[in-house]
Amino acid sequence: MRQTFFIRYLVRLMLPLLIPLLLLGSFAILITQNYIKKEINTSNGKMLEQTKSTIESIFQVSDPIYFTLNLNSRLISSLKLILRGPSIQPTDSDNYATFMNLLNPPANIKPAVHSIYIYLFNERGKFLASNEGLTSLDQYYDTSWFHVLSRIPSETNLFIENRDVRRFGTQDTSLVTVFRKFSSPGSSKPEGYIIMNLKKDAIARMLNEQLYFPHQSLFLLQQDGRKVASSTAEQIEEDAIAIKESSEGSSAFTISAADKAYIVTSIRSEIYGITYVSATPQRYFYQLPIKLGYLTAGLLLISFILGVMLVYYLSKRNYRSIITIIRTIENGERGLPIPALPERVTDEYSYIMQRTVKRFVEQRYLQVQLSEKKYKLKAMEMMALQSNINPHFLANTLRTIFWKSMDLTGGHNAVSGMIDHLSEVVQYSISDADKTVSLKEEIFHTNHYIQILNARYKDKFQFTWDYEESLLEINVMKMLFQPLIENAIYHGIKESNRFGYIKVRMRLIGELLHIVIIDTGMGMKKDRLVQVRMGLLREESGGHIGIYNTYKRLQLTHSDLFTFEIDSKYGWGTVIRIQLPVIQTELPDPN
């Protein structure tokens, strides 16, 4: 039994402790991973947009030359004479100066620009080079660009190629060369190329300046997957190709390349056909979730060890307490001495022990109280019977006074009339209060009450009924109208300084009896109307006892099958709308 008690305690205590901790740790890791991934994609997207803007600002250096040649046929004609003729003619010297003014400033001002050439197809191999002027392939040190022209597809207007050039026997210079076709205005046939040479190391430095995270890499890839430039000097061509293949159709994803997992984000430049790719080793971003996992596991282990120790202590203590309680109950039932009570209540078991012993002590006292309660119930029953006698005595007394007034005056008079009406009302109210009556009977006895009010408030109000004769056999709750009419008089007509009208309208619509009670008294202000409505829901009369009692009696009679609505406007009057299910008059059994 003791082992079972320990295991049960262990399960009840440890599960509520460990499960929330495990769920909290798991959710923390999951939320952190999703947040980190979202932040990485957002940061990389912003970085790539900035990188794209920076790199393309360098590519756009050749735009003035390109648009000048495409929009000025006179300059192209002059360029043909310069490049295809044996020498520069005096008439072309101004145009030659214009071309050099277009070529030299970008090459000298922009650190990333190595040189810019303008080549127009000619048999002499002549072209214009920045800071060199007119030169030819057999005289200039850089000629490898010319051999690239034959590899450029005819439908391609912009082509990028990586090259190495050497001048004066020095170390090779790595270039990113951008070939751009141009043609005469109105012609689709290309006339030549604008060749812009960019320093590859300068582009790499620009890419390095854009990096956000450690060990992050940036790549510029062409459509065929060839690397244009990167932010690192490592030879990771294969990785770049893998990234390019994975980036098709997606801008943010995770890939594996060269046994490494990368978080990759990419955007594409439609103008230059270049894809900007950011690749960051995944392990640098998930160190925090891993630490959270270790922390969760450690907390689970510590919690489990502490929980086992606590459960062992509690189960041992509680087991002893339960055994003591069982012995106490058994001794009490057998009439044996009861063990000593704890001096003070320290836990639920000591409380149970005190209550158990107290139960045996108070048992005889409860038996005495039970006898006293039976006596009080008898007394209350007698009082209830006495309270039923008083209304009947009042009704009989009123009837006696009525006949006495008739005898004294020698006939019917106003006083005897009021006494007659009052006795009818009292007799009607105390006879079978729980039963339903026909609408005809209810209207008949309500008219007695209206006659009393007419005598008391003469020329103060006018009362009218509005119903069809076919409704008179419908059964309704007894004393339905009297409290509501009394409420209209005392809270509406009486408070008004003008002549008032009270109207009760009844209609049968489907299986529901619609009753509307209208008075033109003072009405209620909005706050008072809200108070009365809330009083019905909270079972508070709020000063309108007639309305409240009628509502509660309807609730007891019809349960939730009726509706009771009150509308009022201060200075205009009050309307009470009631919908009741039809209760047909029960016909007597012919047998």
Coordinates of C-alpha atoms in Angstrom, one line a residue:
M1 CA 0.0 0.0 0.0
R2 CA 2.8 2.4 0.9
Q3 CA 4.5 1.8 -2.6
T4 CA 1.2 2.4 -4.4
F5 CA 0.7 5.6 -2.4
F6 CA 4.1 6.8 -3.4
I7 CA 3.7 6.1 -7.1
R8 CA 0.3 7.8 -7.2
Y9 CA 1.7 10.8 -5.5
L10 CA 4.6 10.9 -7.9
V11 CA 2.4 10.8 -10.9
R12 CA 0.0 13.5 -9.6
L13 CA 2.7 15.9 -8.6
M14 CA 5.3 15.4 -11.3
L15 CA 3.1 15.4 -14.4
P16 CA 1.6 18.9 -13.7
L17 CA 5.1 20.1 -13.0
L18 CA 7.1 18.5 -15.9
I19 CA 4.5 18.7 -18.7
P20 CA 4.2 22.6 -18.6
L21 CA 8.0 22.9 -18.3
L22 CA 8.5 20.6 -21.3
L23 CA 5.8 22.4 -23.4
L24 CA 7.3 25.8 -22.4
G25 CA 10.8 24.7 -23.4
S26 CA 9.5 23.3 -26.7
F27 CA 7.5 26.3 -27.6
A28 CA 10.4 28.6 -26.6
I29 CA 12.7 26.7 -29.0
L30 CA 10.1 26.7 -31.8
I31 CA 9.2 30.3 -31.4
T32 CA 12.9 31.3 -31.3
Q33 CA 13.7 29.3 -34.4
N34 CA 10.8 30.9 -36.3
Y35 CA 11.7 34.4 -35.1
I36 CA 15.4 33.9 -36.0
K37 CA 14.5 32.6 -39.4
K38 CA 12.1 35.5 -40.1
E39 CA 14.7 38.0 -38.9
I40 CA 17.4 36.4 -41.0
N41 CA 15.2 36.5 -44.1
T42 CA 14.2 40.1 -43.4
S43 CA 17.7 41.3 -42.8
N44 CA 19.1 39.4 -45.8
G45 CA 16.4 40.8 -48.0
K46 CA 17.2 44.4 -47.0
M47 CA 20.9 43.7 -47.4
L48 CA 20.5 42.3 -50.8
E49 CA 18.4 45.2 -51.9
Q50 CA 21.1 47.6 -50.7
T51 CA 23.7 45.4 -52.4
K52 CA 21.8 45.5 -55.6
S53 CA 21.4 49.2 -55.5
T54 CA 25.2 49.7 -54.8
I55 CA 26.4 47.3 -57.5
E56 CA 24.0 48.5 -60.2
S57 CA 25.0 52.1 -59.5
I58 CA 28.5 50.9 -60.8
F59 CA 27.0 49.1 -63.8
Q60 CA 25.1 52.3 -64.6
V61 CA 28.3 54.3 -65.2
S62 CA 28.1 53.3 -68.9
D63 CA 24.5 54.6 -69.2
P64 CA 25.4 58.1 -70.4
I65 CA 27.7 56.7 -73.1
Y66 CA 25.0 54.1 -74.1
F67 CA 22.2 56.7 -74.4
T68 CA 24.4 59.2 -76.1
L69 CA 25.3 56.7 -78.9
N70 CA 21.7 55.3 -79.2
L71 CA 20.1 58.7 -79.5
N72 CA 22.7 60.6 -81.6
S73 CA 23.2 59.3 -85.1
R74 CA 25.6 62.1 -85.9
L75 CA 28.0 60.9 -83.2
I76 CA 27.9 57.4 -84.5
S77 CA 28.7 58.6 -88.0
S78 CA 31.6 60.5 -86.7
L79 CA 32.7 57.5 -84.6
K80 CA 32.7 55.4 -87.8
L81 CA 35.0 57.9 -89.5
I82 CA 37.3 58.0 -86.5
L83 CA 37.6 54.3 -86.1
R84 CA 37.5 53.2 -89.8
G85 CA 39.7 56.0 -91.2
P86 CA 43.5 56.1 -91.2
S87 CA 43.6 59.0 -88.7
I88 CA 41.5 61.6 -87.0
Q89 CA 40.4 64.3 -89.3
P90 CA 40.2 67.9 -88.1
T91 CA 36.5 67.9 -88.7
D92 CA 36.1 65.0 -86.2
S93 CA 38.3 66.4 -83.5
D94 CA 35.4 67.9 -81.6
N95 CA 33.5 64.7 -81.6
Y96 CA 36.6 62.8 -80.6
A97 CA 36.9 65.1 -77.6
T98 CA 33.3 64.5 -76.8
F99 CA 33.9 60.7 -76.7
M100 CA 36.9 61.1 -74.5
N101 CA 35.0 63.3 -72.1
L102 CA 32.5 60.5 -71.8
L103 CA 35.1 57.8 -71.2
N104 CA 37.7 59.5 -69.0
P105 CA 35.7 60.9 -66.0
P106 CA 34.1 57.6 -64.9
A107 CA 37.4 55.7 -65.2
N108 CA 39.2 58.3 -63.2
I109 CA 36.6 59.1 -60.5
K110 CA 35.0 55.7 -59.8
P111 CA 37.4 53.5 -57.8
A112 CA 35.7 50.3 -59.0
V113 CA 36.0 51.2 -62.7
H114 CA 39.3 50.1 -64.3
S115 CA 38.7 51.3 -67.9
I116 CA 36.0 51.8 -70.5
Y117 CA 36.2 51.0 -74.3
I118 CA 34.1 52.0 -77.2
Y119 CA 34.4 49.5 -80.1
L120 CA 32.6 49.9 -83.5
F121 CA 33.0 47.0 -85.9
N122 CA 35.9 47.9 -88.2
E123 CA 38.6 46.0 -90.1
R124 CA 41.5 47.9 -88.5
G125 CA 40.7 46.7 -85.0
K126 CA 40.5 50.2 -83.7
F127 CA 38.7 51.3 -80.6
L128 CA 38.6 54.2 -78.1
A129 CA 40.0 53.5 -74.6
S130 CA 39.6 55.7 -71.5
N131 CA 42.9 57.6 -70.7
E132 CA 44.4 56.1 -73.9
G133 CA 42.3 57.6 -76.7
L134 CA 42.3 56.1 -80.1
T135 CA 44.2 52.7 -80.2
S136 CA 44.0 49.3 -81.9
L137 CA 44.3 45.7 -81.0
D138 CA 47.8 45.4 -82.3
Q139 CA 49.0 48.3 -80.1
Y140 CA 47.0 47.9 -76.8
Y141 CA 47.9 45.6 -74.0
D142 CA 44.4 44.4 -73.3
T143 CA 43.0 42.4 -76.2
S144 CA 41.4 39.4 -74.6
W145 CA 38.0 41.2 -74.5
F146 CA 37.9 41.2 -78.3
H147 CA 37.9 37.4 -78.3
V148 CA 34.9 37.3 -76.0
L149 CA 32.8 39.1 -78.6
S150 CA 32.5 36.0 -80.8
R151 CA 31.0 34.1 -77.8
I152 CA 28.3 36.6 -77.1
P153 CA 24.8 35.3 -78.3
S154 CA 23.3 37.5 -81.0
E155 CA 20.1 38.0 -79.0
T156 CA 22.0 39.2 -75.9
N157 CA 22.3 42.9 -75.4
L158 CA 24.3 42.8 -72.2
F159 CA 27.0 40.2 -71.4
I160 CA 29.3 39.9 -68.3
E161 CA 32.6 38.0 -68.4
N162 CA 35.4 37.6 -65.8
R163 CA 38.9 38.3 -67.2
D164 CA 42.5 38.7 -66.1
V165 CA 44.7 41.3 -67.8
R166 CA 48.5 42.1 -67.3
R167 CA 50.3 45.4 -68.1
F168 CA 54.0 45.9 -68.1
G169 CA 54.7 42.4 -66.8
T170 CA 53.1 43.1 -63.4
Q171 CA 50.7 40.9 -61.6
D172 CA 47.4 40.0 -63.3
T173 CA 44.4 42.2 -62.6
S174 CA 41.1 40.4 -62.2
L175 CA 38.3 42.3 -64.0
V176 CA 34.5 41.9 -64.4
T177 CA 33.9 43.1 -68.0
V178 CA 30.4 44.3 -69.0
F179 CA 29.7 44.2 -72.7
R180 CA 26.8 46.3 -73.9
K181 CA 25.6 46.5 -77.5
F182 CA 24.6 49.8 -79.1
S183 CA 23.0 50.7 -82.4
S184 CA 22.1 53.7 -84.5
P185 CA 18.8 55.5 -83.7
G186 CA 15.9 53.7 -85.5
S187 CA 18.0 50.6 -86.3
S188 CA 18.0 47.3 -84.6
K189 CA 21.3 46.2 -86.1
P190 CA 24.1 46.5 -83.5
E191 CA 26.9 48.9 -84.5
G192 CA 29.4 47.9 -81.8
Y193 CA 29.9 47.5 -78.0
I194 CA 30.6 49.6 -74.9
I195 CA 33.1 47.6 -72.8
M196 CA 33.3 48.5 -69.2
N197 CA 36.0 46.8 -67.1
L198 CA 35.3 46.7 -63.3
K199 CA 37.9 45.8 -60.7
K200 CA 36.9 42.5 -59.2
D201 CA 38.6 43.2 -55.9
A202 CA 36.8 46.5 -55.6
I203 CA 33.5 44.7 -56.1
A204 CA 34.5 42.2 -53.5
R205 CA 35.2 45.0 -51.0
M206 CA 31.8 46.6 -51.7
L207 CA 30.1 43.2 -51.1
N208 CA 32.1 42.8 -47.8
E209 CA 30.8 46.1 -46.6
Q210 CA 27.2 44.9 -47.0
L211 CA 27.6 41.8 -44.8
Y212 CA 25.4 41.6 -41.6
F213 CA 26.5 38.3 -40.1
P214 CA 29.8 36.5 -39.4
H215 CA 30.9 34.0 -42.0
Q216 CA 28.3 35.3 -44.4
S217 CA 29.0 35.3 -48.1
L218 CA 27.6 37.3 -51.0
F219 CA 27.5 36.1 -54.6
L220 CA 26.7 37.7 -57.9
L221 CA 25.6 34.9 -60.3
Q222 CA 24.8 35.0 -64.0
Q223 CA 21.8 33.2 -65.5
D224 CA 23.9 30.1 -66.3
G225 CA 25.1 29.9 -62.7
R226 CA 28.6 31.3 -63.3
K227 CA 29.9 33.5 -60.5
V228 CA 30.5 37.1 -61.4
A229 CA 31.9 38.1 -58.1
S230 CA 31.7 37.3 -54.4
S231 CA 32.5 38.7 -51.0
T232 CA 35.1 36.0 -50.2
A233 CA 38.3 35.0 -51.7
E234 CA 37.6 31.3 -51.2
Q235 CA 37.1 29.2 -54.3
I236 CA 33.5 28.0 -53.7
E237 CA 32.4 27.8 -57.3
E238 CA 30.6 24.5 -56.8
D239 CA 28.8 26.0 -53.8
A240 CA 27.7 29.0 -55.8
I241 CA 26.3 26.7 -58.6
A242 CA 24.4 24.7 -56.0
I243 CA 23.0 27.8 -54.5
K244 CA 22.0 29.0 -58.0
E245 CA 20.2 25.8 -58.7
S246 CA 18.4 25.9 -55.4
S247 CA 17.3 29.5 -55.8
E248 CA 15.2 28.8 -58.9
G249 CA 11.6 29.6 -57.9
S250 CA 12.4 30.6 -54.3
S251 CA 13.9 33.7 -52.7
A252 CA 14.5 32.3 -49.2
F253 CA 15.4 28.6 -48.3
T254 CA 17.9 26.3 -46.7
I255 CA 20.3 24.1 -48.7
S256 CA 23.3 21.8 -48.2
A257 CA 26.4 22.5 -50.2
A258 CA 29.9 21.1 -49.6
D259 CA 28.8 19.3 -46.5
K260 CA 27.5 22.6 -45.0
A261 CA 24.0 23.8 -44.3
Y262 CA 23.3 27.4 -45.5
I263 CA 20.5 29.8 -45.0
V264 CA 20.1 31.3 -48.5
T265 CA 18.3 34.4 -49.6
S266 CA 18.3 35.7 -53.2
I267 CA 16.9 38.4 -55.4
R268 CA 17.3 38.9 -59.2
S269 CA 18.0 41.9 -61.3
E270 CA 16.0 41.7 -64.5
I271 CA 18.0 44.5 -66.1
Y272 CA 21.4 43.0 -65.9
G273 CA 20.4 39.3 -65.5
I274 CA 22.3 38.9 -62.3
T275 CA 21.1 37.0 -59.2
Y276 CA 22.3 38.4 -55.8
V277 CA 22.7 35.6 -53.4
S278 CA 23.4 35.7 -49.6
A279 CA 24.6 32.4 -48.0
T280 CA 25.1 32.1 -44.2
P281 CA 26.1 28.9 -42.4
Q282 CA 23.0 27.8 -40.5
R283 CA 24.9 26.7 -37.4
Y284 CA 25.7 30.4 -36.4
F285 CA 22.0 31.2 -36.1
Y286 CA 20.7 28.2 -34.1
Q287 CA 23.1 28.3 -31.2
L288 CA 20.4 30.0 -29.0
P289 CA 17.7 27.3 -29.7
I290 CA 20.4 24.6 -28.9
K291 CA 21.2 26.3 -25.6
L292 CA 17.5 26.6 -24.8
G293 CA 17.2 22.8 -25.5
Y294 CA 20.0 22.0 -23.1
L295 CA 18.5 24.4 -20.5
T296 CA 15.1 22.7 -20.8
A297 CA 16.6 19.3 -20.4
G298 CA 18.6 20.4 -17.4
L299 CA 15.6 22.0 -15.8
L300 CA 13.5 18.8 -16.4
L301 CA 16.2 16.7 -14.8
I302 CA 16.6 18.9 -11.8
S303 CA 12.8 19.2 -11.4
F304 CA 12.4 15.5 -11.6
I305 CA 15.0 14.9 -8.9
L306 CA 13.6 17.5 -6.6
G307 CA 10.1 16.2 -7.3
V308 CA 11.0 12.7 -6.3
M309 CA 12.5 13.9 -3.1
L310 CA 9.5 16.0 -2.3
V311 CA 7.0 13.3 -3.2
Y312 CA 8.9 10.8 -1.0
Y313 CA 8.7 13.2 2.0
L314 CA 5.0 14.1 1.4
S315 CA 3.9 10.5 0.8
K316 CA 5.6 9.3 3.9
R317 CA 4.1 12.0 6.1
N318 CA 0.6 11.7 4.5
Y319 CA 0.6 8.0 4.8
R320 CA 1.2 8.2 8.5
S321 CA -1.6 10.8 8.8
I322 CA -4.1 8.7 6.9
I323 CA -3.4 5.7 9.1
T324 CA -4.0 7.8 12.1
I325 CA -7.3 9.1 10.7
I326 CA -8.5 5.5 9.9
R327 CA -7.7 4.4 13.5
T328 CA -9.5 7.5 14.9
I329 CA -12.6 6.7 12.9
E330 CA -12.5 3.0 13.9
N331 CA -12.0 3.8 17.6
G332 CA -14.9 6.3 17.5
E333 CA -17.3 3.7 15.9
R334 CA -16.3 1.1 18.5
G335 CA -16.5 3.5 21.4
L336 CA -12.8 3.1 22.2
P337 CA -10.6 6.1 23.3
I338 CA -9.8 8.6 20.6
P339 CA -6.1 9.4 19.9
A340 CA -4.9 12.8 21.0
L341 CA -5.6 15.7 18.6
P342 CA -2.8 17.7 17.0
E343 CA -2.2 20.9 18.9
R344 CA -2.6 23.1 15.8
V345 CA -3.8 22.7 12.2
T346 CA -0.7 22.4 9.9
D347 CA -2.2 20.6 6.9
E348 CA -5.3 19.0 5.6
Y349 CA -4.8 15.8 7.5
S350 CA -4.6 17.5 10.9
Y351 CA -7.7 19.4 9.9
I352 CA -9.6 16.2 9.0
M353 CA -8.6 14.7 12.4
Q354 CA -9.9 17.6 14.3
R355 CA -13.1 17.7 12.3
T356 CA -13.6 13.9 12.8
V357 CA -13.2 14.1 16.5
K358 CA -15.5 17.1 16.7
R359 CA -18.1 15.2 14.7
F360 CA -18.4 12.5 17.4
V361 CA -18.5 15.2 20.1
E362 CA -21.3 17.1 18.4
Q363 CA -23.4 14.1 17.4
R364 CA -25.7 14.2 20.4
Y365 CA -26.0 18.0 20.2
L366 CA -27.2 17.7 16.6
Q367 CA -29.9 15.2 17.6
V368 CA -31.2 17.8 20.1
Q369 CA -31.2 20.5 17.4
L370 CA -33.1 18.2 15.1
S371 CA -35.9 17.9 17.6
E372 CA -36.0 21.7 18.0
K373 CA -36.2 22.2 14.2
K374 CA -39.2 19.8 14.0
Y375 CA -41.0 22.0 16.5
K376 CA -40.2 25.2 14.6
L377 CA -41.5 23.6 11.4
K378 CA -44.8 22.9 13.1
A379 CA -45.0 26.5 14.3
M380 CA -44.3 27.9 10.9
E381 CA -47.0 25.6 9.4
M382 CA -49.5 27.0 11.9
M383 CA -48.5 30.6 11.0
A384 CA -49.0 29.8 7.3
L385 CA -52.5 28.5 7.9
Q386 CA -53.3 31.5 10.0
S387 CA -52.1 33.9 7.2
N388 CA -54.6 32.2 4.8
I389 CA -57.5 32.9 7.2
N390 CA -57.0 36.7 7.3
P391 CA -57.8 37.5 3.6
H392 CA -61.0 35.4 3.8
F393 CA -62.0 37.3 6.9
L394 CA -61.4 40.6 5.0
A395 CA -63.5 39.4 2.0
N396 CA -66.4 38.3 4.3
T397 CA -66.2 41.5 6.3
L398 CA -66.5 43.6 3.1
R399 CA -69.5 41.6 2.0
T400 CA -71.2 42.3 5.4
I401 CA -70.4 46.0 5.1
F402 CA -71.9 46.1 1.6
W403 CA -75.2 44.7 2.8
K404 CA -75.2 46.9 5.8
S405 CA -74.8 50.0 3.6
M406 CA -77.6 48.9 1.4
D407 CA -79.8 48.5 4.5
L408 CA -78.9 51.9 5.9
T409 CA -79.4 53.8 2.6
G410 CA -82.4 51.9 1.4
G411 CA -80.7 50.9 -1.9
H412 CA -77.6 50.9 -4.0
N413 CA -75.3 54.0 -3.8
A414 CA -71.7 55.1 -4.6
V415 CA -70.3 53.7 -1.3
S416 CA -72.0 50.4 -1.6
G417 CA -70.8 50.2 -5.2
M418 CA -67.2 50.7 -4.3
I419 CA -67.5 48.2 -1.5
D420 CA -69.1 45.7 -3.9
H421 CA -66.3 46.2 -6.4
L422 CA -63.6 45.9 -3.7
S423 CA -65.1 42.7 -2.3
E424 CA -65.2 41.2 -5.7
V425 CA -61.5 42.1 -6.3
V426 CA -60.5 40.7 -2.9
Q427 CA -62.5 37.5 -3.3
Y428 CA -61.1 37.0 -6.8
S429 CA -57.5 37.5 -5.7
I430 CA -57.6 35.0 -2.9
S431 CA -59.5 32.2 -4.6
D432 CA -57.2 29.5 -6.3
A433 CA -54.3 31.9 -7.0
D434 CA -52.3 29.3 -9.0
K435 CA -55.0 28.4 -11.5
T436 CA -55.6 30.0 -15.0
V437 CA -58.8 31.6 -15.9
S438 CA -60.5 32.5 -19.2
L439 CA -59.8 35.9 -20.7
K440 CA -63.5 36.7 -20.3
E441 CA -63.4 36.1 -16.5
E442 CA -60.1 38.0 -16.1
I443 CA -61.5 41.0 -18.0
F444 CA -64.7 40.9 -15.9
H445 CA -62.9 41.1 -12.5
T446 CA -60.4 43.6 -13.8
N447 CA -63.3 45.9 -14.6
H448 CA -64.3 45.9 -10.9
Y449 CA -60.8 47.2 -10.1
I450 CA -61.1 49.8 -12.8
Q451 CA -64.4 51.0 -11.4
I452 CA -62.7 51.6 -8.0
L453 CA -59.9 53.6 -9.7
N454 CA -62.5 55.6 -11.7
A455 CA -64.3 56.5 -8.4
R456 CA -61.0 57.5 -6.8
Y457 CA -59.4 59.4 -9.7
K458 CA -62.6 60.8 -11.3
D459 CA -62.0 62.7 -14.6
K460 CA -58.3 61.8 -14.4
F461 CA -58.1 59.0 -17.0
Q462 CA -60.0 57.0 -19.6
F463 CA -59.6 53.2 -19.9
T464 CA -60.5 51.1 -23.0
W465 CA -60.3 47.5 -24.0
D466 CA -59.4 46.5 -27.6
Y467 CA -59.9 42.8 -28.4
E468 CA -62.0 40.4 -30.5
E469 CA -64.8 38.3 -29.0
S470 CA -63.1 35.1 -30.2
L471 CA -60.3 35.6 -27.7
L472 CA -62.5 35.4 -24.6
E473 CA -62.2 31.6 -24.3
I474 CA -58.4 31.7 -24.2
N475 CA -57.0 30.9 -20.7
V476 CA -54.5 33.3 -19.1
M477 CA -52.8 33.6 -15.8
K478 CA -55.0 34.9 -13.0
M479 CA -54.6 38.6 -12.0
L480 CA -52.6 39.3 -15.2
F481 CA -53.9 42.9 -15.9
Q482 CA -54.7 44.4 -12.4
P483 CA -51.0 44.9 -11.3
L484 CA -50.0 46.4 -14.6
I485 CA -53.0 48.7 -14.7
E486 CA -52.3 49.8 -11.1
N487 CA -48.7 50.5 -12.1
A488 CA -49.9 52.6 -15.1
I489 CA -52.1 54.7 -12.7
Y490 CA -49.7 55.2 -9.8
H491 CA -46.4 55.6 -11.7
G492 CA -47.8 57.2 -14.9
I493 CA -51.2 58.9 -14.8
K494 CA -51.1 60.0 -11.2
E495 CA -47.7 61.8 -11.7
S496 CA -48.9 63.6 -14.8
N497 CA -50.8 66.9 -14.7
R498 CA -52.9 66.1 -17.8
F499 CA -55.8 63.8 -18.6
G500 CA -54.5 60.3 -19.3
Y501 CA -55.4 57.3 -21.4
I502 CA -54.9 53.6 -20.7
K503 CA -55.5 51.0 -23.4
V504 CA -55.2 47.2 -23.3
R505 CA -55.0 45.7 -26.8
M506 CA -55.0 42.0 -27.5
R507 CA -54.5 40.1 -30.7
L508 CA -54.0 36.4 -31.6
I509 CA -51.1 35.9 -34.0
G510 CA -50.4 32.3 -34.8
E511 CA -50.2 30.4 -31.5
L512 CA -49.2 33.5 -29.5
L513 CA -51.5 35.9 -27.7
H514 CA -50.1 39.4 -28.1
I515 CA -51.0 41.8 -25.3
V516 CA -50.1 45.5 -25.3
I517 CA -50.8 47.8 -22.3
I518 CA -50.4 51.5 -23.2
D519 CA -50.6 54.6 -20.9
T520 CA -50.0 58.3 -21.6
G521 CA -48.6 59.0 -18.2
M522 CA -45.3 60.6 -17.3
G523 CA -43.2 57.7 -18.6
M524 CA -39.7 57.0 -17.5
K525 CA -36.3 58.5 -18.3
K526 CA -33.7 56.3 -20.0
D527 CA -31.7 55.5 -16.9
R528 CA -34.8 54.6 -14.9
L529 CA -36.0 52.4 -17.8
V530 CA -32.7 50.6 -17.9
Q531 CA -32.9 50.2 -14.1
V532 CA -36.4 48.6 -14.3
R533 CA -35.4 46.3 -17.1
M534 CA -32.2 45.1 -15.3
G535 CA -34.3 44.7 -12.1
L536 CA -36.4 42.0 -13.9
L537 CA -33.3 40.1 -14.9
R538 CA -31.7 40.4 -11.5
E539 CA -35.0 39.6 -9.7
E540 CA -35.2 43.1 -8.1
S541 CA -38.5 45.0 -8.0
G542 CA -36.8 48.4 -8.1
G543 CA -40.0 50.1 -6.8
H544 CA -42.3 48.7 -9.5
I545 CA -43.7 45.8 -7.5
G546 CA -46.6 45.2 -9.8
I547 CA -44.5 44.8 -12.9
Y548 CA -41.9 42.6 -11.1
N549 CA -44.6 40.3 -9.5
T550 CA -46.4 39.9 -12.8
Y551 CA -43.1 39.1 -14.6
K552 CA -42.2 36.4 -12.0
R553 CA -45.7 34.9 -12.1
L554 CA -45.5 34.7 -15.9
Q555 CA -42.1 33.1 -15.6
L556 CA -43.4 30.4 -13.2
T557 CA -46.5 29.8 -15.4
H558 CA -44.9 29.8 -18.8
S559 CA -41.2 29.1 -18.1
D560 CA -39.2 30.6 -21.1
L561 CA -42.1 30.5 -23.6
F562 CA -43.2 34.1 -23.1
T563 CA -41.7 37.5 -23.7
F564 CA -42.1 40.7 -21.6
E565 CA -40.9 44.0 -23.0
I566 CA -41.1 47.5 -21.5
D567 CA -40.6 50.7 -23.5
S568 CA -41.1 54.2 -22.2
K569 CA -40.4 57.8 -23.0
Y570 CA -40.3 60.5 -20.4
G571 CA -43.3 62.9 -20.8
W572 CA -45.0 60.6 -23.3
G573 CA -45.9 57.4 -21.6
T574 CA -45.1 53.7 -21.2
V575 CA -45.8 50.6 -23.3
I576 CA -45.7 47.0 -22.0
R577 CA -45.7 44.2 -24.6
I578 CA -46.4 40.6 -23.6
Q579 CA -46.5 37.5 -25.8
L580 CA -48.0 34.3 -24.3
P581 CA -48.5 30.8 -25.6
V582 CA -52.2 30.1 -26.1
I583 CA -53.9 28.1 -23.3
Q584 CA -57.3 26.9 -24.5
T585 CA -60.1 26.5 -22.1
E586 CA -60.4 22.9 -20.9
L587 CA -63.8 21.4 -21.9
P588 CA -65.7 19.3 -19.4
D589 CA -65.5 15.5 -19.9
P590 CA -68.8 14.3 -21.5
N591 CA -68.6 11.0 -19.6

